[in-house]
Tab-separated table of C-alpha atoms in Angstrom:
chain	number	residue	atom	x	y	z
A	27	MET	CA	-22.069	288.964	140.020
A	28	LYS	CA	-19.488	286.409	140.516
A	29	HIS	CA	-16.505	285.733	142.481
A	30	LEU	CA	-13.244	283.747	141.558
A	31	PHE	CA	-10.492	283.156	143.938
A	32	LEU	CA	-7.257	281.827	141.875
A	33	ILE	CA	-5.157	280.002	144.366
A	34	ARG	CA	-1.440	278.542	143.570
A	35	HIS	CA	-0.566	275.445	146.007
A	36	ALA	CA	1.852	275.982	148.523
A	37	LYS	CA	5.383	275.376	148.208
A	38	SER	CA	6.348	271.764	146.650
A	39	SER	CA	9.131	269.586	147.393
A	40	TRP	CA	11.775	268.202	144.231
A	41	ASP	CA	13.639	266.025	146.614
A	42	ASN	CA	11.991	262.811	145.134
A	43	ASP	CA	13.286	261.966	141.730
A	44	ASN	CA	10.943	258.956	141.387
A	45	LEU	CA	7.710	261.095	142.196
A	46	SER	CA	5.845	262.044	139.706
A	47	ASP	CA	4.568	265.218	139.208
A	48	LYS	CA	1.187	264.533	140.296
A	49	ASP	CA	2.656	263.298	143.424
A	50	ARG	CA	5.382	265.694	144.663
A	51	PRO	CA	3.985	266.631	148.051
A	52	LEU	CA	4.593	270.154	149.739
A	53	ASN	CA	8.161	271.294	151.297
A	54	PRO	CA	8.088	272.515	154.980
A	55	ARG	CA	7.782	275.884	153.968
A	56	GLY	CA	4.747	274.809	152.295
A	57	GLU	CA	3.189	273.798	155.330
A	58	GLN	CA	4.282	276.633	157.067
A	59	GLN	CA	2.255	278.658	154.599
A	60	LEU	CA	-0.751	276.838	155.078
A	61	ALA	CA	-2.369	278.691	158.718
A	62	PRO	CA	-0.990	282.100	157.356
A	63	LEU	CA	-3.448	281.673	153.346
A	64	GLY	CA	-6.145	279.818	155.662
A	65	ARG	CA	-6.767	283.066	157.449
A	66	ALA	CA	-6.335	285.798	154.479
A	67	LEU	CA	-8.558	283.193	152.246
A	68	LEU	CA	-11.502	283.397	154.904
A	69	ARG	CA	-11.061	287.277	155.721
A	70	TYR	CA	-11.529	288.059	152.024
A	71	GLY	CA	-14.589	285.700	151.579
A	72	ALA	CA	-12.670	282.659	149.625
A	73	MET	CA	-14.669	280.336	151.511
A	74	ALA	CA	-17.733	281.879	151.484
A	75	GLY	CA	-18.695	279.301	148.336
A	76	GLU	CA	-17.861	276.447	146.523
A	77	ILE	CA	-13.964	275.735	146.938
A	78	HIS	CA	-12.564	273.454	143.984
A	79	ALA	CA	-8.804	271.471	144.065
A	80	SER	CA	-7.036	269.553	141.647
A	81	PRO	CA	-6.072	266.133	142.743
A	82	ALA	CA	-2.391	266.723	142.679
A	83	LEU	CA	-1.096	265.780	146.206
A	84	ARG	CA	0.376	269.220	146.897
A	85	ALA	CA	-2.548	270.868	146.201
A	86	GLN	CA	-5.083	268.185	148.345
A	87	GLN	CA	-2.471	268.731	150.926
A	88	THR	CA	-2.949	272.810	150.433
A	89	LEU	CA	-6.292	272.638	150.211
A	90	LYS	CA	-6.806	270.169	154.027
A	91	GLY	CA	-4.213	272.868	155.331
A	92	ILE	CA	-6.188	276.205	154.428
A	93	LEU	CA	-9.883	275.442	155.649
A	94	PRO	CA	-11.403	276.465	158.767
A	95	PRO	CA	-13.621	273.864	160.605
A	96	SER	CA	-17.060	275.887	159.894
A	97	ILE	CA	-16.473	274.759	156.437
A	98	GLY	CA	-19.033	272.350	155.580
A	99	GLU	CA	-18.313	269.096	153.075
A	100	ALA	CA	-20.808	269.777	150.778
A	101	GLN	CA	-18.336	272.917	149.474
A	102	ILE	CA	-15.612	270.742	149.148
A	103	TYR	CA	-15.057	269.566	145.660
A	104	THR	CA	-12.162	267.470	143.807
A	105	ASN	CA	-11.986	268.194	140.064
A	106	PRO	CA	-9.577	265.855	137.569
A	107	GLU	CA	-9.841	268.445	135.122
A	108	LEU	CA	-7.963	270.925	137.460
A	109	TYR	CA	-4.969	269.331	137.381
A	110	THR	CA	-3.490	271.222	134.726
A	111	PHE	CA	-1.620	273.379	133.616
A	112	ASP	CA	-3.319	275.023	130.218
A	113	TYR	CA	-5.258	278.297	131.130
A	114	ARG	CA	-7.985	276.825	127.697
A	115	ARG	CA	-8.783	273.788	130.015
A	116	LEU	CA	-9.496	276.165	133.172
A	117	LEU	CA	-11.732	278.436	131.109
A	118	GLN	CA	-13.446	275.876	129.450
A	119	TRP	CA	-13.950	273.900	132.541
A	120	LEU	CA	-15.568	277.425	134.562
A	121	GLN	CA	-18.005	278.237	131.588
A	122	ASN	CA	-19.790	274.448	132.556
A	123	CYS	CA	-20.183	275.567	136.022
A	124	ASP	CA	-22.977	275.682	137.597
A	125	ASP	CA	-24.603	278.822	138.011
A	126	GLN	CA	-25.204	278.603	141.984
A	127	ALA	CA	-22.037	279.234	142.746
A	128	GLN	CA	-21.743	282.687	143.377
A	129	THR	CA	-18.602	282.828	144.581
A	130	LEU	CA	-15.896	280.041	143.493
A	131	ALA	CA	-12.252	278.968	144.658
A	132	ILE	CA	-9.708	276.815	142.436
A	133	VAL	CA	-6.721	275.581	144.112
A	134	GLY	CA	-4.142	274.485	141.065
A	135	HIS	CA	-1.560	275.253	139.163
A	136	ASN	CA	0.663	277.592	136.937
A	137	PRO	CA	0.957	278.841	134.387
A	138	ALA	CA	-2.361	278.465	134.541
A	139	LEU	CA	-3.966	280.053	136.846
A	140	LEU	CA	-1.894	282.990	135.968
A	141	GLU	CA	-2.844	283.101	132.585
A	142	LEU	CA	-6.058	282.234	133.354
A	143	ALA	CA	-6.264	285.890	135.594
A	144	ALA	CA	-4.491	287.427	132.253
A	145	THR	CA	-7.264	286.471	130.238
A	146	LEU	CA	-10.067	287.825	132.848
A	147	VAL	CA	-9.073	290.794	133.679
A	148	PRO	CA	-6.812	293.959	132.264
A	149	HIS	CA	-4.820	294.473	134.383
A	150	ALA	CA	-3.497	290.827	135.913
A	151	PRO	CA	-0.338	290.450	138.546
A	152	PHE	CA	2.680	289.216	136.404
A	153	GLU	CA	3.444	286.470	138.619
A	154	LEU	CA	1.678	284.617	141.452
A	155	PRO	CA	3.867	282.620	144.164
A	156	THR	CA	3.416	279.996	145.749
A	157	ALA	CA	0.559	280.422	148.423
A	158	SER	CA	-0.707	283.447	146.785
A	159	PHE	CA	-4.601	284.380	145.871
A	160	ILE	CA	-6.507	286.009	143.448
A	161	HIS	CA	-9.913	287.785	143.402
A	162	ILE	CA	-11.801	288.583	140.485
A	163	ARG	CA	-15.187	290.553	140.501
A	164	LEU	CA	-16.925	289.383	137.381
A	165	PRO	CA	-20.047	290.766	136.109
A	166	ILE	CA	-21.931	288.163	134.785
A	167	LYS	CA	-24.901	286.045	135.639
A	168	HIS	CA	-23.918	282.339	134.054
A	169	TRP	CA	-20.971	280.942	134.248
A	170	ARG	CA	-20.528	280.349	130.381
A	171	LYS	CA	-20.925	283.974	129.745
A	172	LEU	CA	-16.988	284.138	131.033
A	173	GLY	CA	-15.250	286.514	128.553
A	174	LYS	CA	-11.956	287.981	127.640
A	175	LYS	CA	-10.974	291.123	130.238
A	176	GLU	CA	-14.384	291.542	131.410
A	177	GLY	CA	-13.134	291.065	135.169
A	178	ARG	CA	-12.621	292.941	137.940
A	179	LEU	CA	-9.040	292.441	140.170
A	180	GLU	CA	-10.465	292.728	143.520
A	181	THR	CA	-7.627	291.550	145.467
A	182	PHE	CA	-3.856	290.084	144.807
A	183	LEU	CA	-1.901	288.622	147.571
A	184	THR	CA	1.561	286.730	148.587
A	185	PRO	CA	2.867	285.316	151.513
A	186	VAL	CA	5.146	288.880	152.011
A	187	ASP	CA	1.262	290.096	152.295
A	188	PHE	CA	-0.450	287.781	154.913
A	189	SER	CA	3.103	286.055	157.064
A	190	PHE	CA	5.017	288.015	158.580
A	191	GLU	CA	7.531	285.156	158.637
A	192	ALA	CA	8.048	285.105	155.014
A	193	PHE	CA	8.369	288.651	154.993
A	194	ASN	CA	11.197	288.645	157.742
A	195	ARG	CA	12.183	285.675	155.480
A	196	LYS	CA	12.772	288.169	152.223
A	197	ASN	CA	14.429	291.412	154.111
A	198	GLN	CA	16.262	288.296	156.395
A	199	LYS	CA	19.928	290.327	155.624
A	200	ARG	CA	18.545	293.643	156.403
A	201	HIS	CA	17.492	292.319	159.490
A	202	LYS	CA	20.321	290.321	160.155
A	203	ASN	CA	22.465	293.413	160.437
A	204	ALA	CA	20.066	295.569	162.708
A	205	GLY	CA	21.192	296.679	165.933
A	206	LYS	CA	25.177	296.019	164.795
A	207	ALA	CA	25.814	299.645	163.901
A	208	THR	CA	28.157	301.731	165.719
A	209	VAL	CA	27.358	305.558	166.826
A	210	LYS	CA	28.440	307.088	163.798
A	211	ASP	CA	26.220	304.612	161.602
A	212	THR	CA	22.966	306.348	163.600
A	213	PRO	CA	22.414	308.080	159.936
A	214	SER	CA	22.476	304.727	158.433
A	215	VAL	CA	20.495	302.862	161.384
A	216	LEU	CA	17.582	305.359	161.501
A	217	LEU	CA	17.424	304.893	157.786
A	218	GLY	CA	16.874	301.455	158.300
A	219	GLN	CA	14.320	301.707	160.792
A	220	ALA	CA	12.623	304.749	158.087
A	221	GLU	CA	12.976	301.751	155.593
A	222	SER	CA	11.769	299.456	157.521
A	223	LEU	CA	8.543	301.443	158.864
A	224	THR	CA	7.712	301.329	154.224
A	225	GLN	CA	8.408	297.737	154.041
A	226	LEU	CA	6.058	296.843	156.768
A	227	HIS	CA	3.295	299.479	155.890
A	228	ARG	CA	1.304	296.928	154.116
A	229	GLY	CA	1.283	294.107	156.300
A	230	VAL	CA	0.462	296.302	158.655
A	231	MET	CA	-2.582	298.537	156.624
A	232	LEU	CA	-3.791	294.928	155.709
A	233	GLY	CA	-3.972	293.508	159.321
A	234	LEU	CA	-3.674	289.860	158.770
A	235	ASP	CA	-0.568	289.089	160.787
A	236	ASP	CA	-0.384	290.466	164.074
A	237	GLU	CA	4.005	290.887	164.407
A	238	PHE	CA	3.955	293.320	161.024
A	239	LEU	CA	2.315	295.751	163.343
A	240	HIS	CA	4.380	295.106	166.557
A	241	GLN	CA	7.965	295.160	164.832
A	242	TYR	CA	6.369	298.556	162.920
A	243	ARG	CA	5.957	299.461	166.662
A	244	ILE	CA	9.604	298.796	167.405
A	245	ALA	CA	10.783	300.563	164.688
A	246	LEU	CA	8.780	303.894	165.309
A	247	ARG	CA	9.667	303.496	168.819
A	248	ARG	CA	13.332	303.134	168.293
A	249	SER	CA	13.393	306.129	165.792
A	250	ARG	CA	12.186	308.264	168.382
A	251	ALA	CA	14.716	306.994	171.287
A	252	VAL	CA	17.314	307.596	169.082
A	253	ALA	CA	16.297	311.001	168.130
A	254	GLU	CA	14.929	312.169	171.411
A	255	SER	CA	18.849	311.422	172.391
A	256	LEU	CA	20.120	313.325	169.697
A	257	ALA	CA	18.171	315.969	170.517
A	258	GLU	CA	19.051	316.009	173.626
A	259	VAL	CA	22.837	315.333	173.672
A	260	THR	CA	23.305	318.196	170.824
A	261	GLY	CA	20.778	320.232	171.948
A	262	ASN	CA	19.272	320.707	168.396
A	263	LYS	CA	15.872	321.539	168.038
A	264	SER	CA	15.548	320.718	164.302
A	265	LEU	CA	14.397	316.774	165.588
A	266	LYS	CA	11.782	318.126	167.746
A	267	SER	CA	8.870	318.242	165.098
A	268	HIS	CA	10.275	314.808	163.753
A	269	ILE	CA	9.765	313.060	167.645
A	270	SER	CA	6.514	314.533	168.018
A	271	HIS	CA	5.160	312.785	165.005
A	272	LEU	CA	6.646	309.624	165.480
A	273	LYS	CA	5.281	308.941	168.714
A	274	ARG	CA	2.072	310.255	167.533
A	275	HIS	CA	1.752	307.672	164.898
A	276	ALA	CA	3.215	304.960	167.654
A	277	GLN	CA	0.309	306.601	169.994
A	278	ALA	CA	-1.748	305.501	166.975
A	279	THR	CA	-1.283	301.962	167.292
A	280	SER	CA	-1.460	301.215	170.657
A	281	ASN	CA	-5.366	299.554	171.300
A	282	LEU	CA	-4.574	298.174	168.838
A	283	ARG	CA	-1.680	295.808	169.563
A	284	ASP	CA	-3.305	296.137	173.802
A	285	LEU	CA	-5.889	294.131	171.497
A	286	HIS	CA	-4.171	291.518	170.075
A	287	VAL	CA	-1.676	290.764	172.934
A	288	PHE	CA	-5.560	290.512	174.881
A	289	SER	CA	-6.486	288.090	172.003
A	290	GLN	CA	-3.278	285.808	172.024
A	291	ASP	CA	-3.990	285.727	175.413
A	292	LEU	CA	-7.274	284.421	175.844
A	293	PRO	CA	-7.327	280.700	174.865
A	294	GLN	CA	-5.534	279.809	177.919
A	295	LEU	CA	-7.098	282.699	180.545
A	296	CYS	CA	-10.306	281.475	179.999
A	297	SER	CA	-9.323	277.449	179.148
A	298	ASP	CA	-12.026	275.772	181.411
A	299	GLN	CA	-14.854	278.605	180.158
A	300	PRO	CA	-15.329	278.155	177.141
A	301	GLU	CA	-18.824	279.928	176.576
A	302	LEU	CA	-17.015	283.224	178.227
A	303	LEU	CA	-14.102	282.481	175.810
A	304	LYS	CA	-16.359	282.737	172.311
A	305	ALA	CA	-18.147	285.495	174.043
A	306	LEU	CA	-14.867	287.909	174.847
A	307	GLU	CA	-13.323	286.671	171.614
A	308	GLN	CA	-15.848	288.287	169.741
A	309	TRP	CA	-16.212	291.034	171.656
A	310	VAL	CA	-12.559	291.670	171.020
A	311	CYS	CA	-12.691	291.141	167.182
A	312	ALA	CA	-15.210	293.502	166.358
A	313	ARG	CA	-13.112	295.740	168.454
A	314	VAL	CA	-9.975	294.848	166.685
A	315	ASP	CA	-11.611	295.680	162.952
A	316	LYS	CA	-12.633	298.675	163.931
A	317	GLU	CA	-9.781	299.760	165.292
A	318	GLN	CA	-7.650	298.111	162.270
A	319	LYS	CA	-9.996	300.286	159.600
A	320	LYS	CA	-9.138	303.420	162.274
A	321	LEU	CA	-5.559	302.888	161.664
A	322	ALA	CA	-5.188	301.684	157.807
A	323	LYS	CA	-7.851	304.900	157.198
A	324	ARG	CA	-4.770	307.227	159.070
A	325	LEU	CA	-1.580	305.275	157.173
A	326	ALA	CA	-3.826	305.705	154.143
A	327	SER	CA	-3.866	309.375	154.633
A	328	LYS	CA	-1.526	312.111	152.919
A	329	ARG	CA	-0.442	313.790	156.161
A	330	TYR	CA	1.198	310.503	157.380
A	331	ARG	CA	2.958	310.091	153.795
A	332	GLN	CA	4.374	313.565	154.200
A	333	SER	CA	5.759	313.301	157.915
A	334	LEU	CA	7.586	310.398	156.945
A	335	HIS	CA	9.098	311.513	153.547
A	336	SER	CA	10.038	314.720	155.567
A	337	TRP	CA	11.520	312.485	158.531
A	338	GLU	CA	13.286	310.743	155.709
A	339	ASP	CA	14.732	313.911	153.902
A	340	GLU	CA	15.700	314.921	158.160
A	341	LEU	CA	17.941	311.598	158.168
A	342	GLN	CA	19.854	312.071	154.791
A	343	SER	CA	20.197	316.381	154.606
A	344	ARG	CA	23.639	317.572	155.250
A	345	GLN	CA	22.751	319.292	158.382
A	346	PHE	CA	21.978	315.505	159.762
A	347	ARG	CA	25.591	314.248	158.989
A	348	LYS	CA	27.005	316.989	160.473
A	349	LEU	CA	25.070	316.479	163.910
A	350	ILE	CA	26.317	313.179	163.563
A	351	ASP	CA	30.008	313.820	163.023
A	352	LYS	CA	29.835	316.426	165.767
A	353	LEU	CA	28.697	312.940	168.160
A	354	SER	CA	30.759	310.370	170.104
A	355	THR	CA	30.453	307.279	171.979
A	356	ARG	CA	31.049	308.994	175.087
A	357	ASP	CA	28.153	311.179	174.000
A	358	ILE	CA	25.631	308.033	174.208
A	359	GLN	CA	26.738	306.652	177.029
A	360	LYS	CA	26.351	310.253	178.753
A	361	SER	CA	22.613	309.863	177.516
A	362	VAL	CA	22.488	306.682	178.474
A	363	GLU	CA	23.645	307.236	182.139
A	364	HIS	CA	21.837	310.034	182.451
A	365	ARG	CA	18.573	308.089	181.543
A	366	LEU	CA	19.493	305.206	184.123
A	367	ARG	CA	19.734	307.761	186.672
A	368	MET	CA	16.677	308.587	185.968
A	369	PHE	CA	15.004	305.434	186.226
A	370	ASN	CA	16.751	304.546	189.279
A	371	ARG	CA	15.294	307.643	191.204
A	372	LYS	CA	11.812	307.475	189.919
A	373	THR	CA	12.577	303.333	190.529
A	374	ALA	CA	13.229	304.309	194.520
A	375	GLU	CA	10.060	306.502	194.175
A	376	LEU	CA	7.968	303.466	193.219
A	377	LEU	CA	5.313	302.337	196.557
A	378	HIS	CA	2.867	299.683	196.550
A	379	ASP	CA	-0.459	301.897	196.450
A	380	SER	CA	1.567	304.036	193.363
A	381	PRO	CA	-0.356	304.491	189.814
A	382	ASP	CA	-0.319	302.098	187.468
A	383	GLU	CA	0.668	304.404	185.068
A	384	ASP	CA	4.174	305.128	187.204
A	385	ILE	CA	5.021	301.790	186.443
A	386	HIS	CA	4.215	302.039	182.834
A	387	ASN	CA	6.237	305.527	182.422
A	388	LEU	CA	9.055	303.266	183.545
A	389	ARG	CA	8.784	300.561	181.285
A	390	LYS	CA	9.030	303.034	178.322
A	391	LEU	CA	11.821	304.443	179.755
A	392	LEU	CA	13.522	300.938	179.832
A	393	LYS	CA	12.948	300.880	175.912
A	394	ARG	CA	14.691	304.161	175.377
A	395	ILE	CA	17.546	303.510	177.274
A	396	ARG	CA	17.882	300.058	175.625
A	397	TYR	CA	17.860	301.488	172.254
A	398	LEU	CA	20.150	303.770	173.106
A	399	MET	CA	22.296	300.650	174.222
A	400	GLU	CA	21.950	299.170	171.189
A	401	LEU	CA	23.503	302.082	168.830
A	402	ASP	CA	27.013	300.736	170.786
A	403	ILE	CA	25.995	297.125	171.400
A	404	ASP	CA	29.541	296.034	172.568
A	405	SER	CA	30.080	298.027	175.097
A	406	TRP	CA	26.852	297.604	177.018
A	407	LYS	CA	26.408	293.257	176.409
A	408	SER	CA	25.538	292.619	180.097
A	409	ALA	CA	23.423	295.932	180.954
A	410	LEU	CA	21.418	295.008	177.595
A	411	LYS	CA	20.680	291.240	179.008
A	412	THR	CA	19.698	292.332	182.415
A	413	LEU	CA	17.997	295.619	180.934
A	414	ARG	CA	15.495	292.976	178.664
A	415	GLN	CA	14.622	290.894	181.957
A	416	ARG	CA	13.359	293.928	183.782
A	417	GLN	CA	11.770	295.258	180.104
A	418	ASP	CA	9.070	291.858	179.828
A	419	LEU	CA	8.763	291.942	183.557
A	420	TYR	CA	7.187	295.718	182.902
A	421	GLY	CA	5.497	294.775	179.939
A	422	ARG	CA	4.111	292.150	181.956
A	423	PHE	CA	2.210	294.287	184.747
A	424	GLN	CA	1.207	296.555	181.541
A	425	ASP	CA	-0.261	293.850	179.978
A	426	LEU	CA	-1.909	292.707	182.820
A	427	HIS	CA	-3.662	296.387	183.248
A	428	VAL	CA	-4.580	296.810	180.070
A	429	GLN	CA	-6.786	292.961	180.356
A	430	ILE	CA	-8.394	293.986	183.414
A	431	GLU	CA	-9.612	297.270	182.070
A	432	LEU	CA	-10.419	295.350	178.762
A	433	VAL	CA	-12.530	293.056	180.926
A	434	LYS	CA	-13.967	295.478	183.026
A	435	ARG	CA	-15.183	296.929	179.951
A	436	PHE	CA	-16.279	293.509	178.501
A	437	ALA	CA	-17.979	293.653	181.709
A	438	SER	CA	-20.219	296.616	181.434
A	439	ASN	CA	-21.717	295.391	178.035
A	440	TYR	CA	-22.258	291.997	179.531
A	441	PRO	CA	-23.630	292.616	182.893
A	442	GLU	CA	-24.994	288.783	183.118
A	443	ASP	CA	-22.638	286.534	185.050
A	444	PRO	CA	-24.469	283.435	186.051
A	445	ASN	CA	-21.921	281.174	187.524
A	446	GLY	CA	-19.491	283.606	187.970
A	447	ALA	CA	-16.514	282.911	185.838
A	448	LEU	CA	-16.313	286.896	184.431
A	449	GLN	CA	-15.479	287.415	188.061
A	450	ALA	CA	-13.190	284.848	188.857
A	451	LEU	CA	-11.238	285.703	185.587
A	452	LEU	CA	-11.204	289.504	187.066
A	453	ASP	CA	-9.616	287.837	190.151
A	454	HIS	CA	-7.150	286.194	188.152
A	455	LEU	CA	-5.191	288.985	186.525
A	456	THR	CA	-5.733	291.241	189.414
A	457	ILE	CA	-3.580	288.731	191.842
A	458	LYS	CA	-1.261	288.105	188.666
A	459	LYS	CA	-0.392	292.142	188.337
A	460	ASP	CA	0.277	292.367	192.099
A	461	ASP	CA	2.085	289.816	192.460
A	462	THR	CA	3.961	290.893	189.589
A	463	ARG	CA	4.035	294.660	190.922
A	464	ARG	CA	5.492	293.362	193.947
A	465	LEU	CA	8.321	291.682	192.052
A	466	ILE	CA	8.829	295.106	190.577
A	467	LEU	CA	8.872	296.719	193.411
A	468	SER	CA	11.686	294.389	195.555
A	469	ILE	CA	13.829	294.663	192.721
A	470	GLY	CA	14.829	298.230	193.250
A	471	GLY	CA	17.111	299.743	190.274
A	472	LEU	CA	19.667	299.055	187.248
A	473	LYS	CA	23.319	299.407	187.117
A	474	ALA	CA	25.159	301.798	184.760
A	475	GLY	CA	27.278	298.932	183.390
């Protein structure tokens, strides 16, 4: 069995007409594509064998940008034959490769790569954008036996699948207009969030960029907050089951998101303890992998798909439109004011020894207030600025709480702490959390205006 990865170079520049095609460099966007592409290739096993690249400058820059530090020079090759746009030359080159190479990656050019894929597999992709790759499994022992339609397409990924930045650029117009609607536009706002859930689905399933999950959670929480407020203001009970489903979907992502945040903070937290950093990163990575598989399984289930389809049907129903027609800006304002009073009352009840969960619940309430305010953003501009700052503070407290619990869990599996680095990390996190609690207690409630 052989594995072939066909990798198209990242986006190149056409700014200098005096350069030959072979000497064209990557443009700034192409350079930004390299790190996400490298992570995706590493995850899918493209770095497990030989890596061959065209001598063209854009291919060489792509090769350099995608290689992880662990790759040895013996795995990397530059071949003049790979600077070609003719798939037949690539096929001939492959048929002459050393059979010791079980996995082989090519960094090259279109249309040769795409046409080669169409030759090797029955159902090849119709396009191969820059910084995309195709993984083909070949049921052969010898490269010389490479033939037509014998391969199997294992993976086809483009930048919008493994880079939220690329995904967001493609959907920039939709994201740009988000949060600017009026109360009467609530159905379109919620349908937009439902559309976001659908479009983010693949990126969340693949788990190659943490930002997909973060934005997915925002869409879920925003949808739930608005639905809860509509149910509260109108007394409508038909939204109850949808609210329950949205809540469960968000809860199913919490553990993975906590691990993502912890992983991002680890290099700074353990900057002077490389051994502890390595051990914690390996421990977190194993748990991320487990949670990612669990979430992907959930998102692939028939029950999950049905719940989202049912929610979309509700949003497009005549009954829901009638519900919105009765809703006014004043109704939203009353709901915001009600939740602010609730927030201020619970804030006044906070003590220095209150459970961490009390502060966490206040954070969740803040998010719901914010999403409601954003339905009528012009009326709440100044309040929203203050609220976001407060939300960041409460979020920092929650992150510290979670990180302390994760470090304690790690310590239970690795009880030895010869130089006291683990205890020092726990002490550091605890001090930061206590300082953040004192700050929260000192600033009191929020004003309605």
